[in-house]
Amino acid sequence: MPYDPGFDQSRIDQLAAQCLASNAGEGKVIFLSDSEDNRLDVASWRFEDEEAKNKLMKSDFKIYLMNLLDSLLVYRAQHGQPNATQGVVHVCQDRMELQWVSREEAERLR
């Protein structure tokens, strides 16, 4: 099966629609993989509002997002895509945008 370049963002959009209807926070989740199988190893949550961050982290959203990012890391690596081991999810209230970045950029943002 060929790589679908819109798959990552469409899954992120589905999760946002499912979980972020009442979210008022803005921030980003920086994620990395250091393992051979390209599974999620590190996720750093950077939000302006601590209360909004804590609300998201204590909800099912965190579990769903971490599972989705783990799957997307593996999917991207299986298809030999660039920057397959790190990225950033930008959260802006009820929307999210996924950006695959270089290792240097991910480390800088953490």
Coordinates of N, CA, C and O in Angstrom, one line a residue:
M1 N 0.8 -1.2 0.0 CA 0.0 0.0 0.0 C 0.9 1.2 0.0 O 1.8 1.4 0.8
P2 N 0.7 2.2 -0.9 CA 1.5 3.4 -1.0 C 1.2 4.4 0.2 O 0.2 4.3 0.8
Y3 N 2.2 5.2 0.4 CA 2.1 6.2 1.5 C 1.0 7.3 1.1 O 1.0 7.7 -0.1
D4 N 0.2 7.6 2.0 CA -0.9 8.6 1.8 C -0.4 9.9 2.6 O -0.5 9.9 3.8
P5 N 0.0 11.0 1.8 CA 0.5 12.2 2.5 C -0.6 12.9 3.3 O -0.2 13.7 4.2
G6 N -1.8 12.7 3.1 CA -2.9 13.3 3.9 C -3.4 12.5 5.1 O -4.1 13.0 5.9
F7 N -2.9 11.3 5.2 CA -3.3 10.4 6.3 C -3.1 11.0 7.7 O -4.0 11.0 8.5
D8 N -1.8 11.5 7.9 CA -1.5 12.0 9.2 C -2.4 13.1 9.7 O -3.0 13.0 10.8
Q9 N -2.6 14.1 8.9 CA -3.4 15.3 9.3 C -4.8 14.9 9.4 O -5.5 15.4 10.3
S10 N -5.3 14.0 8.5 CA -6.7 13.6 8.6 C -7.0 12.9 9.9 O -8.1 13.1 10.6
R11 N -6.1 12.1 10.4 CA -6.3 11.4 11.7 C -6.2 12.4 12.8 O -7.0 12.3 13.8
I12 N -5.3 13.4 12.7 CA -5.2 14.4 13.8 C -6.5 15.2 13.8 O -7.0 15.6 14.9
D13 N -7.1 15.5 12.6 CA -8.3 16.3 12.5 C -9.5 15.5 13.2 O -10.3 16.1 13.9
Q14 N -9.5 14.2 13.0 CA -10.5 13.3 13.6 C -10.4 13.4 15.1 O -11.5 13.5 15.8
L15 N -9.2 13.3 15.6 CA -9.0 13.3 17.0 C -9.5 14.7 17.6 O -10.1 14.7 18.7
A16 N -9.1 15.8 16.9 CA -9.5 17.1 17.4 C -11.0 17.2 17.5 O -11.6 17.7 18.5
A17 N -11.7 16.7 16.4 CA -13.2 16.8 16.4 C -13.8 16.0 17.5 O -14.8 16.4 18.1
Q18 N -13.1 14.9 17.9 CA -13.6 14.0 18.9 C -13.4 14.5 20.3 O -14.2 14.3 21.2
C19 N -12.3 15.2 20.5 CA -11.8 15.5 21.9 C -11.7 16.9 22.3 O -11.6 17.2 23.5
L20 N -11.6 17.8 21.3 CA -11.2 19.2 21.7 C -12.4 20.2 21.5 O -12.1 21.4 21.5
A21 N -13.6 19.8 21.5 CA -14.7 20.7 21.3 C -14.7 21.8 22.4 O -15.0 23.0 22.1
S22 N -14.4 21.5 23.6 CA -14.4 22.5 24.7 C -13.1 23.0 25.1 O -12.9 23.7 26.1
N23 N -12.0 22.7 24.3 CA -10.7 23.1 24.7 C -10.5 24.6 24.4 O -10.8 25.1 23.3
A24 N -9.9 25.3 25.4 CA -9.6 26.7 25.2 C -8.1 27.0 25.2 O -7.7 28.1 25.0
G25 N -7.3 26.0 25.3 CA -5.9 26.1 25.4 C -5.2 26.1 24.1 O -5.7 25.7 23.1
E26 N -4.0 26.7 24.1 CA -3.1 26.7 22.9 C -1.7 26.3 23.4 O -1.3 26.7 24.4
G27 N -1.1 25.5 22.5 CA 0.2 25.1 22.8 C 0.7 24.0 21.8 O 0.2 24.0 20.7
K28 N 1.7 23.3 22.2 CA 2.3 22.3 21.3 C 2.8 21.1 22.1 O 3.1 21.2 23.2
V29 N 2.7 19.9 21.4 CA 3.3 18.7 21.9 C 4.4 18.3 21.0 O 4.2 18.0 19.8
I30 N 5.6 18.3 21.5 CA 6.8 17.9 20.7 C 7.0 16.4 21.0 O 7.1 16.0 22.2
F31 N 7.2 15.6 20.0 CA 7.4 14.2 20.2 C 8.6 13.6 19.4 O 8.9 14.1 18.4
L32 N 9.2 12.6 20.0 CA 10.4 12.0 19.4 C 10.4 10.5 19.6 O 9.8 10.0 20.5
S33 N 11.1 9.8 18.7 CA 11.4 8.4 18.8 C 12.9 8.2 18.7 O 13.6 8.8 17.8
D34 N 13.4 7.5 19.6 CA 14.9 7.1 19.6 C 15.1 5.6 19.4 O 16.2 5.1 19.5
S35 N 14.0 4.9 19.3 CA 14.1 3.4 19.2 C 14.2 2.9 17.8 O 13.8 3.6 16.8
E36 N 14.7 1.7 17.7 CA 14.9 1.1 16.3 C 13.5 0.9 15.6 O 13.5 0.9 14.4
D37 N 12.5 0.6 16.4 CA 11.2 0.3 15.8 C 10.4 1.6 15.6 O 9.2 1.5 15.2
N38 N 11.0 2.7 15.9 CA 10.4 4.0 15.7 C 9.1 4.2 16.4 O 8.1 4.9 16.0
R39 N 9.1 3.7 17.7 CA 7.9 3.9 18.6 C 8.1 5.2 19.4 O 9.2 5.7 19.6
L40 N 7.0 5.8 19.8 CA 7.1 7.0 20.6 C 7.8 6.8 21.9 O 7.5 5.9 22.7
D41 N 8.9 7.7 22.1 CA 9.7 7.6 23.3 C 9.5 8.8 24.2 O 9.5 8.7 25.5
V42 N 9.3 10.0 23.6 CA 9.3 11.2 24.4 C 8.2 12.1 23.9 O 8.1 12.3 22.6
A43 N 7.5 12.8 24.8 CA 6.5 13.8 24.4 C 6.6 14.9 25.4 O 6.5 14.7 26.6
S44 N 6.8 16.1 24.9 CA 6.9 17.3 25.8 C 5.7 18.2 25.5 O 5.5 18.6 24.3
W45 N 5.0 18.5 26.5 CA 3.8 19.4 26.4 C 4.2 20.8 26.8 O 4.6 21.1 27.9
R46 N 4.0 21.7 25.8 CA 4.3 23.2 26.0 C 3.1 24.0 25.8 O 2.7 24.2 24.6
F47 N 2.4 24.4 26.9 CA 1.2 25.2 26.8 C 1.4 26.5 27.5 O 2.0 26.5 28.6
E48 N 0.8 27.6 27.1 CA 0.8 28.9 27.7 C 0.0 28.8 29.0 O 0.4 29.4 30.0
D49 N -1.1 28.1 29.0 CA -2.0 28.1 30.2 C -1.9 26.7 30.8 O -2.3 25.7 30.3
E50 N -1.3 26.7 32.1 CA -1.1 25.4 32.8 C -2.4 24.7 33.1 O -2.4 23.5 33.0
E51 N -3.5 25.5 33.3 CA -4.7 24.8 33.6 C -5.3 24.1 32.4 O -5.7 22.9 32.5
A52 N -5.2 24.7 31.2 CA -5.6 24.1 30.0 C -4.8 22.8 29.7 O -5.3 21.8 29.3
K53 N -3.5 22.9 29.9 CA -2.5 21.8 29.7 C -2.9 20.7 30.6 O -3.0 19.5 30.2
N54 N -3.1 20.9 31.9 CA -3.4 19.9 32.9 C -4.8 19.2 32.6 O -4.9 18.0 32.7
K55 N -5.7 20.0 32.1 CA -7.0 19.5 31.8 C -6.9 18.5 30.6 O -7.4 17.4 30.6
L56 N -6.1 18.8 29.6 CA -5.9 17.9 28.5 C -5.1 16.7 28.9 O -5.4 15.6 28.4
M57 N -4.1 16.9 29.7 CA -3.2 15.7 30.1 C -4.0 14.7 31.0 O -3.6 13.6 31.0
K58 N -5.0 15.2 31.7 CA -5.7 14.3 32.6 C -6.9 13.7 31.9 O -7.6 12.9 32.5
S59 N -7.2 14.1 30.7 CA -8.3 13.5 29.9 C -7.9 12.4 29.1 O -6.7 12.0 28.9
D60 N -8.9 11.7 28.4 CA -8.6 10.7 27.5 C -7.8 11.2 26.3 O -7.2 10.4 25.6
F61 N -7.9 12.5 26.0 CA -7.2 13.0 24.9 C -5.7 12.7 24.9 O -5.2 12.3 23.8
K62 N -5.1 12.8 26.0 CA -3.7 12.4 26.1 C -3.4 11.0 25.7 O -2.5 10.8 24.8
I63 N -4.2 10.1 26.1 CA -4.0 8.7 25.8 C -4.2 8.5 24.3 O -3.4 7.8 23.6
Y64 N -5.3 9.1 23.8 CA -5.6 8.9 22.3 C -4.5 9.6 21.5 O -4.1 9.0 20.5
L65 N -4.0 10.8 21.9 CA -3.0 11.4 21.1 C -1.7 10.6 21.1 O -1.0 10.5 20.1
M66 N -1.3 10.1 22.3 CA 0.0 9.4 22.4 C -0.1 8.1 21.5 O 0.9 7.8 20.8
N67 N -1.2 7.4 21.6 CA -1.4 6.2 20.7 C -1.3 6.6 19.2 O -0.7 5.8 18.5
L68 N -2.0 7.6 18.9 CA -2.0 8.1 17.5 C -0.6 8.4 17.0 O -0.2 8.0 15.9
L69 N 0.1 9.2 17.8 CA 1.5 9.6 17.4 C 2.4 8.4 17.3 O 3.2 8.3 16.3
D70 N 2.2 7.5 18.2 CA 3.0 6.2 18.1 C 2.8 5.5 16.7 O 3.7 5.1 16.0
S71 N 1.5 5.4 16.4 CA 1.1 4.8 15.1 C 1.6 5.5 13.9 O 2.1 5.0 12.9
L72 N 1.5 6.9 14.0 CA 2.0 7.7 12.8 C 3.5 7.6 12.7 O 4.0 7.7 11.5
L73 N 4.2 7.6 13.8 CA 5.7 7.4 13.7 C 6.1 6.1 13.0 O 6.9 6.1 12.1
V74 N 5.4 5.1 13.3 CA 5.7 3.8 12.7 C 5.3 3.8 11.2 O 6.1 3.4 10.3
Y75 N 4.1 4.3 10.9 CA 3.6 4.4 9.6 C 4.6 5.2 8.7 O 5.0 4.8 7.6
R76 N 5.0 6.3 9.2 CA 5.9 7.2 8.4 C 7.3 6.5 8.2 O 7.9 6.6 7.1
A77 N 7.8 5.9 9.2 CA 9.1 5.2 9.0 C 9.0 4.0 8.1 O 9.9 3.8 7.3
Q78 N 7.9 3.3 8.1 CA 7.7 2.1 7.2 C 7.7 2.6 5.8 O 8.1 1.8 4.9
H79 N 7.3 3.8 5.5 CA 7.3 4.3 4.2 C 8.5 5.2 3.8 O 8.5 5.9 2.8
G80 N 9.5 5.2 4.7 CA 10.7 6.0 4.4 C 10.6 7.5 4.2 O 11.3 8.1 3.4
Q81 N 9.7 8.0 4.9 CA 9.4 9.5 4.8 C 10.4 10.3 5.6 O 11.0 9.8 6.7
P82 N 10.8 11.5 5.2 CA 11.7 12.3 5.9 C 11.2 12.7 7.3 O 10.0 12.9 7.5
N83 N 12.1 13.0 8.2 CA 11.7 13.4 9.6 C 10.7 12.5 10.2 O 9.8 12.9 10.9
A84 N 10.9 11.2 10.0 CA 10.0 10.2 10.5 C 10.1 9.9 12.0 O 9.3 9.2 12.5
T85 N 11.1 10.5 12.7 CA 11.2 10.2 14.1 C 10.9 11.3 15.0 O 11.1 11.2 16.2
Q86 N 10.4 12.4 14.5 CA 10.0 13.5 15.4 C 9.1 14.5 14.7 O 9.1 14.6 13.5
G87 N 8.3 15.2 15.6 CA 7.4 16.2 15.0 C 6.8 17.0 16.1 O 7.1 16.9 17.3
V88 N 5.8 17.9 15.7 CA 5.2 18.8 16.6 C 3.7 18.8 16.3 O 3.3 18.9 15.1
V89 N 2.8 18.7 17.3 CA 1.4 18.9 17.1 C 1.1 20.3 17.8 O 1.3 20.5 18.9
H90 N 0.6 21.1 16.9 CA 0.2 22.5 17.4 C -1.3 22.4 17.7 O -2.1 22.0 16.9
V91 N -1.6 22.8 18.9 CA -3.0 22.7 19.4 C -3.5 24.2 19.6 O -2.8 25.0 20.2
C92 N -4.6 24.5 18.9 CA -5.1 25.8 19.0 C -6.6 25.7 19.2 O -7.4 25.5 18.2
Q93 N -7.0 25.7 20.4 CA -8.4 25.5 20.9 C -8.9 24.1 20.3 O -8.5 23.1 20.8
D94 N -9.8 24.1 19.4 CA -10.4 22.9 18.9 C -9.8 22.3 17.6 O -10.3 21.4 17.0
R95 N -8.6 22.9 17.3 CA -7.9 22.5 16.1 C -6.5 22.0 16.4 O -5.9 22.5 17.4
M96 N -6.0 21.1 15.6 CA -4.6 20.7 15.7 C -4.0 20.6 14.3 O -4.7 20.3 13.3
E97 N -2.7 20.9 14.3 CA -1.9 20.7 13.1 C -0.7 19.9 13.4 O 0.0 20.2 14.3
L98 N -0.4 19.0 12.5 CA 0.8 18.1 12.7 C 1.9 18.6 11.8 O 1.6 18.8 10.6
Q99 N 3.1 18.7 12.3 CA 4.2 19.2 11.5 C 5.4 18.2 11.8 O 5.8 18.0 13.0
W100 N 5.9 17.6 10.8 CA 7.1 16.8 10.9 C 8.3 17.7 10.8 O 8.4 18.4 9.8
V101 N 9.2 17.7 11.7 CA 10.4 18.6 11.8 C 11.7 17.8 11.9 O 11.7 16.6 12.2
S102 N 12.8 18.5 11.7 CA 14.1 17.9 11.8 C 14.4 17.6 13.3 O 13.7 18.2 14.2
R103 N 15.3 16.7 13.6 CA 15.7 16.4 14.9 C 16.2 17.6 15.7 O 15.8 17.8 16.8
E104 N 16.9 18.5 15.0 CA 17.4 19.7 15.6 C 16.3 20.6 16.1 O 16.3 21.2 17.1
E105 N 15.3 20.8 15.2 CA 14.2 21.6 15.5 C 13.4 21.0 16.7 O 13.0 21.8 17.6
A106 N 13.2 19.7 16.7 CA 12.4 19.1 17.8 C 13.2 19.3 19.1 O 12.6 19.6 20.1
E107 N 14.5 19.1 19.1 CA 15.3 19.3 20.3 C 15.2 20.7 20.8 O 15.2 21.0 22.0
R108 N 15.3 21.7 19.9 CA 15.2 23.1 20.2 C 13.9 23.4 20.9 O 13.9 24.2 21.8
L109 N 12.8 22.9 20.4 CA 11.5 23.2 20.9 C 11.2 22.5 22.2 O 10.4 23.0 23.0
R110 N 11.9 21.4 22.5 CA 11.7 20.7 23.8 C 12.2 21.6 24.9 O 11.8 21.7 26.0

